[in-house]
Coordinates of C-alpha atoms in Angstrom, one line a residue:
M22 CA 10.3 -4.9 17.0
H23 CA 8.6 -6.8 14.6
V24 CA 4.8 -5.6 14.1
H25 CA 2.0 -8.4 13.0
N26 CA -1.4 -7.4 12.6
L27 CA -2.4 -5.2 14.7
F28 CA -6.5 -5.5 15.7
P29 CA -7.7 -3.2 13.2
N30 CA -9.6 -0.4 15.4
W31 CA -7.0 0.3 17.7
G32 CA -4.4 3.2 18.3
S33 CA -0.6 2.8 16.5
R34 CA 0.4 6.0 17.0
W35 CA 2.9 4.7 19.9
L36 CA 4.9 3.5 16.6
G37 CA 6.2 6.9 16.6
Q38 CA 7.6 7.1 19.7
Y39 CA 9.3 4.0 19.6
R40 CA 12.9 4.7 18.4
G41 CA 14.3 1.6 17.8
A42 CA 14.5 -0.5 15.0
K43 CA 11.0 -1.3 13.5
V44 CA 10.0 -4.0 11.1
A45 CA 6.4 -4.3 10.1
T46 CA 5.2 -7.7 8.1
L47 CA 2.4 -6.7 5.6
H48 CA 0.1 -9.7 5.9
N49 CA -2.5 -8.2 3.8
F50 CA -3.9 -5.0 2.4
R51 CA -5.4 -3.5 5.8
P52 CA -3.7 0.0 5.7
F53 CA -5.2 1.0 2.3
C54 CA -8.6 -1.4 2.8
S55 CA -11.4 -1.8 5.3
A56 CA -11.7 -5.2 4.2
A57 CA -7.7 -6.0 3.8
T58 CA -8.5 -8.1 1.0
L59 CA -9.3 -5.5 -2.4
F60 CA -11.9 -7.7 -2.9
R61 CA -15.7 -7.0 -2.8
D62 CA -19.0 -8.6 -4.1
G63 CA -16.7 -11.0 -5.6
K64 CA -14.1 -9.4 -7.7
S65 CA -11.3 -7.3 -7.2
C66 CA -11.6 -3.8 -5.5
S67 CA -9.6 -0.4 -5.2
D68 CA -12.8 1.9 -4.7
C69 CA -10.8 3.4 -1.5
L70 CA -8.0 4.3 -3.4
T71 CA -9.5 6.2 -6.5
M72 CA -12.7 7.4 -4.3
G73 CA -11.9 7.9 -0.8
S74 CA -11.7 5.3 2.4
F75 CA -15.4 6.3 3.0
Q76 CA -16.5 4.3 0.2
A77 CA -16.0 1.4 2.7
V78 CA -18.4 2.6 4.9
R79 CA -21.2 3.1 2.0
H80 CA -20.4 -0.7 1.5
S81 CA -19.9 -2.3 5.0
C82 CA -16.6 -3.5 4.3
Y83 CA -15.9 -4.6 8.2
R84 CA -18.0 -7.1 9.6
D85 CA -21.0 -6.4 7.1
S86 CA -21.4 -3.1 9.4
R87 CA -21.2 0.7 8.7
A88 CA -20.6 1.4 12.5
A89 CA -18.0 -0.9 12.7
T90 CA -16.3 -0.2 9.5
V91 CA -16.0 4.0 10.3
P92 CA -12.6 3.6 12.5
L93 CA -11.4 1.7 9.7
A94 CA -12.0 4.4 7.1
I95 CA -10.4 6.9 9.1
A96 CA -7.5 4.7 9.8
T97 CA -7.1 4.4 6.0
R98 CA -7.8 8.1 4.4
S99 CA -5.9 9.2 1.9
G100 CA -4.5 5.7 0.8
G101 CA -3.1 4.8 4.0
R102 CA -0.8 7.6 4.2
K103 CA -1.9 8.9 7.6
N104 CA -1.7 5.1 8.7
P105 CA 1.5 5.0 11.0
I106 CA 2.2 0.9 9.7
T107 CA 3.1 2.9 6.5
S108 CA 5.2 6.0 7.7
E109 CA 6.8 5.2 11.4
V110 CA 8.4 1.4 10.2
D111 CA 12.0 1.0 8.8
H112 CA 12.0 -1.9 7.1
Y113 CA 8.8 -3.6 5.5
I114 CA 8.1 -7.5 4.7
A115 CA 5.9 -8.7 2.1
L116 CA 5.2 -12.4 1.8
N117 CA 4.9 -12.6 -2.1
R118 CA 6.3 -10.7 -4.8
D119 CA 2.8 -9.4 -6.1
A120 CA 1.9 -7.8 -2.1
A121 CA 5.3 -6.0 -2.5
A122 CA 4.3 -4.4 -6.1
I123 CA 0.9 -3.2 -4.8
Y124 CA 2.2 -1.5 -1.4
S125 CA 5.3 -0.3 -3.7
S126 CA 3.1 1.3 -6.1
Q127 CA 1.5 2.9 -3.5
F128 CA 4.7 3.9 -1.3
P129 CA 7.3 4.2 -3.5
S130 CA 9.9 4.6 -0.6
M131 CA 8.8 1.8 1.6
V132 CA 11.8 -0.4 2.1
I133 CA 10.4 -3.7 1.2
D134 CA 11.7 -7.6 1.6
V135 CA 10.0 -10.1 0.4
V136 CA 10.3 -12.9 2.9
P137 CA 7.4 -16.1 2.8
N138 CA 6.0 -17.5 5.9
F139 CA 7.7 -21.0 6.7
A140 CA 6.1 -24.3 7.8
P141 CA 7.3 -26.7 10.2
L142 CA 8.3 -29.6 9.3
P143 CA 5.3 -32.6 9.5
E144 CA 5.6 -35.8 12.1
V145 CA 6.4 -37.8 9.5
S146 CA 9.8 -36.2 8.2
K147 CA 9.9 -37.7 4.3
P148 CA 6.7 -37.4 2.8
T149 CA 5.5 -41.1 0.8
L150 CA 6.5 -40.7 -2.9
D151 CA 4.2 -43.2 -3.9
P152 CA 0.8 -41.9 -5.2
R153 CA -1.1 -45.4 -4.6
I154 CA -1.4 -44.0 -1.1
R155 CA -2.7 -40.3 -1.7
S156 CA -6.2 -40.2 -2.3
G157 CA -9.2 -37.1 -3.0
F158 CA -8.5 -33.6 -2.9
V159 CA -8.7 -31.5 0.5
F160 CA -9.7 -27.9 1.0
A161 CA -8.9 -26.4 4.3
G162 CA -9.6 -23.0 5.2
R163 CA -12.0 -20.2 5.8
L164 CA -15.6 -20.5 4.6
T165 CA -15.8 -17.2 2.9
P166 CA -16.8 -15.7 -0.2
E167 CA -13.1 -14.2 -1.1
K168 CA -11.6 -18.1 -0.6
G169 CA -13.5 -19.3 -3.5
I170 CA -15.6 -21.7 -2.1
K171 CA -18.8 -21.3 -3.5
W172 CA -17.4 -21.8 -6.9
L173 CA -15.8 -24.4 -5.8
L174 CA -18.9 -26.3 -4.5
E175 CA -20.7 -25.2 -8.2
H176 CA -17.4 -26.6 -10.3
W177 CA -16.6 -29.4 -8.6
P178 CA -16.3 -32.6 -11.1
S179 CA -19.3 -35.0 -9.9
G180 CA -18.1 -38.1 -8.1
E181 CA -14.4 -36.8 -7.4
P182 CA -13.7 -37.4 -3.7
L183 CA -13.1 -33.7 -2.1
T184 CA -12.7 -33.1 1.7
I185 CA -13.7 -29.6 3.6
Y186 CA -11.9 -28.5 6.3
G187 CA -13.0 -25.6 8.4
D188 CA -15.5 -23.0 9.3
G189 CA -17.0 -19.7 8.0
P190 CA -20.3 -17.9 7.6
L191 CA -21.1 -20.2 4.3
K192 CA -20.7 -23.4 6.5
G193 CA -24.6 -24.2 5.5
L194 CA -23.7 -23.8 2.1
V195 CA -20.9 -26.1 2.3
A196 CA -23.0 -28.8 4.4
A197 CA -26.0 -28.9 1.8
A198 CA -23.3 -29.5 -1.0
A199 CA -22.0 -32.7 1.2
N200 CA -25.7 -33.9 1.3
T201 CA -26.1 -34.0 -2.5
A202 CA -26.0 -37.3 -3.7
H203 CA -23.3 -38.1 -5.8
S204 CA -21.3 -35.2 -5.4
G205 CA -18.1 -36.8 -3.8
I206 CA -17.9 -34.1 -1.5
S207 CA -17.3 -34.7 2.4
F208 CA -17.3 -31.7 4.7
K209 CA -15.6 -32.4 8.4
G210 CA -15.4 -29.2 9.8
Q211 CA -12.9 -27.7 12.0
I212 CA -10.8 -30.6 13.2
P213 CA -7.2 -30.2 16.0
Q214 CA -4.4 -29.4 14.0
A215 CA -2.6 -32.3 13.9
D216 CA -5.2 -34.7 12.3
L217 CA -5.9 -31.5 9.7
A218 CA -1.9 -32.0 8.7
K219 CA -2.6 -35.6 8.5
A220 CA -5.5 -35.4 6.0
V221 CA -3.3 -33.3 4.0
A222 CA -0.7 -35.4 3.9
R223 CA -2.7 -38.2 2.2
A224 CA -4.3 -36.1 -0.1
E225 CA -3.7 -36.2 -3.9
A226 CA -3.5 -32.5 -3.5
L227 CA -4.5 -29.3 -1.6
I228 CA -7.2 -27.2 -3.6
L229 CA -6.9 -23.2 -2.9
P230 CA -9.7 -21.8 -5.3
S231 CA -9.4 -18.2 -4.0
L232 CA -10.9 -15.1 -5.8
W233 CA -9.1 -12.6 -4.0
R234 CA -5.2 -12.0 -4.5
E235 CA -4.4 -14.3 -1.1
G236 CA -0.7 -14.8 -0.8
K237 CA 1.0 -18.0 0.6
P238 CA -1.7 -19.3 3.2
T239 CA 0.2 -21.4 6.1
V240 CA -2.3 -24.7 4.8
M241 CA -0.3 -24.1 1.3
L242 CA 3.3 -24.6 3.0
E243 CA 2.2 -27.7 5.2
A244 CA 1.1 -29.1 2.1
L245 CA 4.4 -28.8 0.5
A246 CA 6.3 -29.7 3.8
S247 CA 4.3 -32.9 3.2
G248 CA 4.9 -33.1 -0.1
T249 CA 1.6 -32.8 -1.0
P250 CA 1.1 -31.1 -4.6
V251 CA -1.2 -27.9 -4.7
L252 CA -4.0 -27.1 -7.2
L253 CA -4.4 -23.1 -6.7
S254 CA -6.6 -20.3 -8.5
N255 CA -4.7 -18.0 -10.5
A256 CA -5.9 -15.0 -8.4
V257 CA -3.6 -16.3 -5.6
A258 CA -0.1 -14.5 -5.7
E259 CA 2.6 -16.2 -6.9
G260 CA 1.1 -19.2 -8.5
D261 CA 3.9 -19.4 -11.7
L262 CA 6.4 -20.1 -9.6
L263 CA 4.7 -22.8 -7.8
E264 CA 4.5 -24.2 -11.4
A265 CA 7.7 -23.5 -12.4
A266 CA 8.7 -25.7 -9.5
G267 CA 6.7 -28.4 -10.8
A268 CA 5.0 -28.5 -7.2
G269 CA 1.5 -27.8 -8.4
I270 CA -0.6 -26.7 -11.2
T271 CA -3.4 -22.8 -11.1
F272 CA -6.5 -23.0 -13.0
E273 CA -8.9 -20.4 -13.6
A274 CA -11.3 -20.0 -10.2
G275 CA -14.5 -17.6 -11.8
V276 CA -15.0 -19.0 -14.3
S277 CA -16.1 -22.5 -15.9
S278 CA -14.8 -25.4 -14.9
S279 CA -13.2 -27.0 -17.7
S280 CA -9.9 -25.3 -16.1
L281 CA -10.1 -26.9 -12.9
V282 CA -10.7 -30.5 -14.6
H283 CA -7.8 -30.3 -16.7
A284 CA -5.8 -29.4 -13.8
I285 CA -6.9 -32.4 -12.0
D286 CA -5.8 -34.7 -14.5
A287 CA -2.5 -33.0 -15.4
L288 CA -1.6 -33.6 -11.6
R289 CA -2.8 -36.7 -11.6
A290 CA -0.4 -38.1 -15.4
G291 CA 2.5 -36.6 -13.2
A292 CA 1.6 -37.5 -9.4
S293 CA 5.1 -39.0 -8.0
G294 CA 6.9 -36.1 -9.8
F295 CA 4.7 -33.8 -8.1
I296 CA 5.2 -35.1 -5.0
S297 CA 8.6 -35.3 -4.8
R298 CA 9.1 -31.4 -6.2
A299 CA 6.6 -30.2 -3.8
R300 CA 9.0 -31.5 -0.9
H301 CA 11.9 -30.2 -2.5
L302 CA 10.2 -26.4 -2.9
Y303 CA 9.4 -26.7 0.8
E304 CA 13.1 -27.6 2.1
S305 CA 14.3 -24.7 -0.3
E306 CA 12.2 -21.7 0.4
Y307 CA 9.3 -22.2 3.2
S308 CA 11.6 -24.5 5.8
E309 CA 12.5 -22.8 9.2
Q310 CA 16.2 -22.5 8.1
I311 CA 15.2 -20.4 5.3
W312 CA 13.1 -18.6 7.1
L313 CA 15.6 -17.3 10.0
E314 CA 18.6 -16.5 7.4
R315 CA 16.3 -14.6 5.1
I316 CA 14.8 -12.6 9.0
G317 CA 18.0 -12.0 10.0
G318 CA 19.0 -9.9 6.9
V319 CA 15.6 -7.8 7.6
Y320 CA 16.7 -7.1 11.4
E321 CA 20.0 -6.1 10.5
R322 CA 19.0 -3.5 7.9
A323 CA 16.5 -2.4 10.1
R324 CA 19.2 -1.8 12.9
T325 CA 21.4 0.0 10.3
K326 CA 18.8 2.0 9.4
A327 CA 17.7 3.1 13.4
R328 CA 21.0 3.8 13.6
L329 CA 21.2 5.9 10.8
R330 CA 18.0 8.0 11.8
A331 CA 19.4 8.0 15.4
I332 CA 22.8 10.2 14.1
R333 CA 20.4 12.7 11.9

């Protein structure tokens, strides 16, 4: 049985009753953070780990509601050690090294493999290597504070073309910025997934300005599959691997815009190389075949552990 995100306020004691092999993917930090992000009020937050989970109720961390947060505060008490997700599973999957390290520090006995998600091949199986056919930058995702969209609007270089796709509580702020003369920003809202994939494939780069410890969002993997490089904030997990592969550049989100401007200039200076290396990184790390090989190994190790448990 492979468990992904369970609805936060549903029970999970049934995990202890299932005797077969159990695997859980740790998509976020929900087992010990009511908000699931370790992020609050514009910065990293670990209050529930140091001062108790009812700090989340105090700050209305789930859906800005104290009442809605109470069940989650109960589920995440004792640093998440009372949560069956952290105690009744044979093998865990983290999507990046950063998340694996955080979980290992909280739960030293956890057996964790890092297995990133995969993205399907785009309709055009081979990306264009000609940067002259690409134009502008794309943001695609939830329009929420932790995604860094407000910071991006405030620091985006005037006149540079940026198209924003998505929906969320900061939609009005994005629409207002798009209506500002000479901003270079346009807002398209939510569009069908196939149309978004085409837009990303035509862009100079995808931009991820997240302020929280975000992993590898699917849109990033889809961009790499299309040969589209990624500009991402240094808060996003494993940006160093992206840079080492030559498939993108990190910048310092949350501070001045100079780092972002330098990243844009560096990307354009080596555009053709970034495009080809982005596609190569996808093929070597984030293709469906690579994922199947990795997940098969995880399942086999979980089965072995379950068999040993049954013998005992």
